[in-house]
CSV table of C-alpha atoms in Angstrom, one decimal:
chain,number,residue,atom,x,y,z
F,1,MET,CA,-6.4,-20.3,15.6
F,2,ASN,CA,-7.0,-20.0,12.2
F,3,GLU,CA,-10.3,-17.9,12.5
F,4,ASN,CA,-11.7,-15.0,10.1
F,5,LEU,CA,-13.7,-12.3,11.4
F,6,VAL,CA,-15.6,-10.4,9.1
F,7,ILE,CA,-17.7,-7.3,10.1
F,8,ILE,CA,-20.0,-5.2,8.1
F,9,ASP,CA,-21.1,-2.2,10.0
F,10,ALA,CA,-22.7,1.3,9.5
F,11,THR,CA,-21.7,2.5,12.4
F,12,PRO,CA,-17.7,4.1,13.1
F,13,ILE,CA,-15.0,1.7,13.1
F,14,LYS,CA,-13.5,1.1,16.4
F,15,ILE,CA,-10.2,0.0,15.5
F,16,ASN,CA,-8.8,-1.1,19.2
F,17,LYS,CA,-11.4,-3.9,20.1
F,18,TYR,CA,-10.4,-5.3,16.4
F,19,TYR,CA,-6.7,-5.0,17.5
F,20,ASP,CA,-7.3,-6.7,20.6
F,21,TRP,CA,-8.7,-9.8,18.7
F,22,LEU,CA,-6.1,-10.3,16.6
F,23,SER,CA,-3.6,-10.1,19.2
F,24,GLN,CA,-5.1,-12.8,21.1
F,25,SER,CA,-2.9,-15.6,19.8
F,26,PRO,CA,0.0,-16.5,22.0
F,27,ILE,CA,2.2,-17.9,19.4
F,28,ASP,CA,1.8,-15.3,16.9
F,29,GLY,CA,5.2,-12.7,16.9
F,30,ALA,CA,3.7,-10.5,14.2
F,31,ILE,CA,0.4,-8.2,13.9
F,32,VAL,CA,0.3,-6.2,10.3
F,33,THR,CA,-2.8,-3.7,9.8
F,34,PHE,CA,-4.0,-1.5,7.1
F,35,THR,CA,-7.0,1.2,7.7
F,36,GLY,CA,-8.4,2.9,4.8
F,37,LYS,CA,-10.0,6.6,5.2
F,38,VAL,CA,-12.4,8.6,3.5
F,39,ARG,CA,-9.7,10.9,1.4
F,40,SER,CA,-11.0,14.6,0.7
F,41,GLU,CA,-8.4,16.8,-1.0
F,42,GLN,CA,-8.9,20.6,-0.5
F,43,GLU,CA,-12.3,19.5,1.2
F,44,LYS,CA,-13.7,18.3,-1.8
F,45,VAL,CA,-15.5,15.2,-0.7
F,46,GLN,CA,-17.7,15.9,1.8
F,47,SER,CA,-18.8,12.4,2.3
F,48,LEU,CA,-19.1,9.0,0.9
F,49,TYR,CA,-22.1,6.6,0.4
F,50,LEU,CA,-21.4,2.6,0.5
F,51,GLU,CA,-23.6,0.4,-0.5
F,52,HIS,CA,-23.1,-3.4,-0.4
F,53,TYR,CA,-24.6,-6.9,-1.5
F,54,HIS,CA,-25.7,-8.6,1.7
F,55,GLY,CA,-24.8,-12.1,1.9
F,56,MET,CA,-22.4,-12.1,-1.0
F,57,THR,CA,-20.2,-9.2,0.7
F,58,GLU,CA,-19.8,-11.5,3.3
F,59,THR,CA,-19.0,-15.0,1.3
F,60,VAL,CA,-16.2,-13.0,-0.8
F,61,MET,CA,-14.3,-11.6,2.2
F,62,VAL,CA,-14.3,-15.2,4.0
F,63,LYS,CA,-13.4,-16.8,0.4
F,64,ILE,CA,-10.3,-14.0,0.2
F,65,MET,CA,-8.9,-14.6,3.3
F,66,ASP,CA,-9.0,-18.2,3.0
F,67,GLU,CA,-7.2,-17.9,-0.3
F,68,ALA,CA,-4.9,-16.0,1.4
F,69,ARG,CA,-4.2,-19.0,3.8
F,70,GLN,CA,-3.4,-20.9,1.0
F,71,ARG,CA,-0.9,-18.7,0.3
F,72,TRP,CA,0.7,-17.6,3.8
F,73,GLN,CA,0.8,-19.6,7.2
F,74,ILE,CA,-1.4,-16.8,9.3
F,75,ASN,CA,-3.4,-17.4,12.2
F,76,ARG,CA,-6.3,-14.6,12.8
F,77,ALA,CA,-7.2,-12.3,10.4
F,78,ILE,CA,-10.2,-9.8,9.9
F,79,ILE,CA,-11.9,-7.3,7.4
F,80,VAL,CA,-14.2,-4.7,8.6
F,81,HIS,CA,-16.1,-2.5,6.4
F,82,ARG,CA,-18.2,0.4,6.9
F,83,ILE,CA,-21.6,0.6,4.9
F,84,GLY,CA,-24.0,3.7,4.7
F,85,HIS,CA,-23.0,7.2,4.8
F,86,ILE,CA,-19.2,8.1,5.9
F,87,LEU,CA,-17.9,11.5,6.8
F,88,ALA,CA,-14.4,12.8,5.2
F,89,ASN,CA,-11.6,11.5,7.2
F,90,GLU,CA,-13.2,8.4,8.5
F,91,LEU,CA,-12.6,5.3,8.4
F,92,ILE,CA,-13.9,2.7,5.4
F,93,VAL,CA,-12.0,-0.3,5.8
F,94,PHE,CA,-9.7,-2.2,8.6
F,95,VAL,CA,-7.8,-4.9,7.5
F,96,GLY,CA,-5.3,-7.5,9.5
F,97,VAL,CA,-3.5,-10.2,10.1
F,98,SER,CA,-1.5,-12.3,12.9
F,99,SER,CA,1.4,-14.6,12.1
F,100,LEU,CA,4.0,-16.2,13.5
F,101,HIS,CA,6.6,-13.9,11.7
F,102,ARG,CA,6.3,-10.6,9.8
F,103,LEU,CA,6.6,-11.4,6.2
F,104,GLU,CA,3.4,-13.8,6.3
F,105,ALA,CA,1.5,-10.7,7.7
F,106,PHE,CA,2.6,-8.0,5.3
F,107,MET,CA,2.1,-10.0,2.3
F,108,SER,CA,-1.4,-11.5,3.1
F,109,THR,CA,-2.8,-8.2,4.4
F,110,GLN,CA,-1.6,-6.6,1.0
F,111,PHE,CA,-3.0,-9.3,-0.8
F,112,ILE,CA,-6.5,-9.2,1.1
F,113,MET,CA,-6.7,-5.2,0.3
F,114,ASP,CA,-5.7,-6.0,-3.2
F,115,LYS,CA,-8.5,-8.8,-3.5
F,116,LEU,CA,-11.1,-6.7,-1.7
F,117,LYS,CA,-10.7,-3.8,-4.1
F,118,ASN,CA,-11.2,-5.9,-7.3
F,119,ASP,CA,-14.0,-8.8,-5.8
F,120,VAL,CA,-16.0,-7.6,-3.2
F,121,PRO,CA,-19.5,-6.6,-4.3
F,122,LEU,CA,-19.0,-3.0,-2.2
F,123,TRP,CA,-20.1,0.2,-4.3
F,124,LYS,CA,-18.9,4.0,-4.0
F,125,LYS,CA,-21.1,7.1,-4.4
F,126,GLU,CA,-19.0,10.2,-3.8
F,127,LYS,CA,-20.8,13.3,-2.4
F,128,THR,CA,-19.0,16.9,-3.3
F,129,LEU,CA,-20.4,20.7,-2.0
F,130,TYR,CA,-22.0,20.5,-5.7
F,131,GLU,CA,-22.8,17.0,-7.0
F,132,GLU,CA,-22.9,13.1,-5.8
F,133,SER,CA,-21.9,10.8,-8.4
F,134,TRP,CA,-20.8,6.9,-8.2
F,135,VAL,CA,-16.8,6.2,-8.2
F,136,GLU,CA,-15.6,4.0,-11.0
F,137,ALA,CA,-13.4,1.3,-11.0
F,138,LYS,CA,-9.9,2.2,-11.3
F,139,LYS,CA,-7.3,0.3,-13.5
F,140,SER,CA,-4.7,0.9,-10.9
F,141,ASP,CA,-6.4,-1.3,-8.6
F,142,ARG,CA,-7.0,-4.1,-11.7
F,143,ASP,CA,-3.0,-3.6,-11.8
F,144,SER,CA,-2.5,-4.3,-8.5
F,145,LEU,CA,-4.0,-7.5,-8.4
F,146,LYS,CA,-1.8,-8.8,-11.4
F,147,LYS,CA,1.3,-9.5,-9.1
F,148,TRP,CA,-0.5,-12.0,-7.3
F,149,TYR,CA,-1.3,-14.5,-10.4
S,1,MET,CA,-39.6,-18.1,-11.4
S,2,ILE,CA,-36.1,-16.1,-10.7
S,3,LYS,CA,-35.5,-13.0,-8.5
S,4,ILE,CA,-33.4,-10.1,-9.8
S,5,LEU,CA,-31.5,-7.9,-7.6
S,6,PHE,CA,-29.8,-4.9,-9.1
S,7,PHE,CA,-27.0,-2.6,-6.9
S,8,GLY,CA,-25.1,0.7,-7.2
S,9,GLN,CA,-25.0,3.3,-10.2
S,10,THR,CA,-27.5,0.0,-11.8
S,11,ARG,CA,-29.9,-0.1,-9.6
S,12,GLU,CA,-30.3,4.0,-9.7
S,13,LEU,CA,-30.3,3.8,-13.4
S,14,ILE,CA,-33.2,1.3,-13.7
S,15,GLY,CA,-35.0,2.9,-10.6
S,16,VAL,CA,-35.9,-0.2,-9.1
S,17,PRO,CA,-33.8,-2.2,-6.6
S,18,SER,CA,-35.2,-5.8,-7.5
S,19,CYS,CA,-37.7,-7.6,-9.6
S,20,GLU,CA,-39.0,-10.9,-10.6
S,21,PHE,CA,-38.8,-12.5,-13.8
S,22,GLN,CA,-41.3,-15.7,-14.7
S,23,GLN,CA,-39.1,-17.3,-17.8
S,24,SER,CA,-36.2,-19.5,-16.3
S,25,SER,CA,-33.9,-21.8,-18.2
S,26,LEU,CA,-32.2,-18.9,-19.9
S,27,THR,CA,-28.7,-17.8,-20.2
S,28,VAL,CA,-27.3,-14.6,-18.2
S,29,LEU,CA,-27.1,-12.9,-22.0
S,30,GLU,CA,-30.5,-13.5,-22.8
S,31,LEU,CA,-32.0,-12.2,-19.4
S,32,ARG,CA,-29.7,-9.5,-20.4
S,33,ASP,CA,-31.2,-8.6,-23.4
S,34,LEU,CA,-34.7,-9.2,-22.4
S,35,LEU,CA,-34.4,-6.7,-19.8
S,36,SER,CA,-32.3,-4.4,-21.8
S,37,ALA,CA,-35.9,-4.1,-24.1
S,38,ARG,CA,-37.7,-2.8,-21.1
S,39,GLY,CA,-36.7,1.1,-21.8
S,40,ASP,CA,-33.5,3.4,-22.7
S,41,ASN,CA,-32.2,3.6,-19.2
S,42,TRP,CA,-32.8,-0.5,-18.9
S,43,TYR,CA,-30.2,-1.0,-21.9
S,44,TYR,CA,-27.8,1.9,-20.6
S,45,ALA,CA,-27.5,0.5,-17.6
S,46,LEU,CA,-27.1,-3.6,-18.3
S,47,THR,CA,-25.9,-3.5,-21.8
S,48,GLU,CA,-24.2,-0.3,-22.6
S,49,LYS,CA,-22.2,0.2,-19.1
S,50,SER,CA,-20.1,-2.4,-17.9
S,51,CYS,CA,-22.4,-4.4,-15.6
S,52,LEU,CA,-21.5,-7.4,-14.0
S,53,CYS,CA,-23.5,-10.8,-13.1
S,54,ALA,CA,-23.8,-13.0,-9.9
S,55,VAL,CA,-25.9,-16.1,-9.8
S,56,ASN,CA,-27.0,-17.4,-6.6
S,57,GLN,CA,-23.7,-14.7,-5.2
S,58,ILE,CA,-21.2,-15.9,-7.3
S,59,LEU,CA,-19.8,-13.9,-10.2
S,60,VAL,CA,-20.8,-15.6,-13.7
S,61,ASP,CA,-20.3,-14.5,-17.0
S,62,ASP,CA,-23.0,-14.2,-20.2
S,63,THR,CA,-23.1,-17.9,-20.9
S,64,HIS,CA,-24.5,-19.2,-17.5
S,65,LEU,CA,-27.7,-20.6,-17.6
S,66,ILE,CA,-30.2,-19.5,-15.1
S,67,ASP,CA,-32.3,-21.9,-13.1
S,68,ASN,CA,-36.2,-21.6,-11.7
S,69,GLY,CA,-35.3,-20.3,-8.1
S,70,ASP,CA,-32.3,-18.5,-8.8
S,71,GLU,CA,-31.1,-15.3,-7.4
S,72,VAL,CA,-29.7,-13.1,-9.8
S,73,ALA,CA,-27.7,-9.7,-9.3
S,74,PHE,CA,-26.7,-7.3,-12.0
S,75,PHE,CA,-24.2,-4.6,-10.8
S,76,PRO,CA,-21.3,-2.2,-11.7
S,77,PRO,CA,-17.6,-2.9,-11.4
S,78,VAL,CA,-16.7,-2.8,-7.5
S,79,THR,CA,-15.4,0.2,-6.1
S,80,GLY,CA,-15.2,-0.6,-1.9
S,81,GLY,CA,-11.9,-0.5,0.2
């Protein structure tokens, strides 16, 4: 039942069908998911533009899920990432893991997100009412990765 | 010949998404320096700003040797998720 699924899509993420895929394994008692949205404080950010390196993006995502499998006993794992123009409050990313028990699913979902933030070749450009600017990589994301090594 | 791709702010600063380079058997640092000499915007994007390099879609450091036919990519630290 060890299966990875990677979806890179320019259309809105429909969580239900991916959740259904995650829940197909009868031996699993746990499913943990994470959903990331376009955040806009005081409606400042209008939209994001997400650019990716086709090919390397998918390869790195699979590598991250395989690294999670070496650490925890998990069965189904999925990463769905939106690219292109994304409006405020829409979903950017969906990560999910199924496993026998909850601890493995919780830990591996967090690990996959921390790795994704640091290793997957994706770049965000933020659009406000007045300007467009590329988002800089954050130290807090690099720090989040340190706990795993 | 090597194919060179640019992504994100690096691509925008340089003004082209890709280019080709005839010389091969050189290090990433040597390629970075040769490209940086093409103009102020190239220097700023590839040398002055933080800029990563992948060869054949694997992240490498500046000492990596580039072979004929390789796909090289330059891009800023990633910001997905």
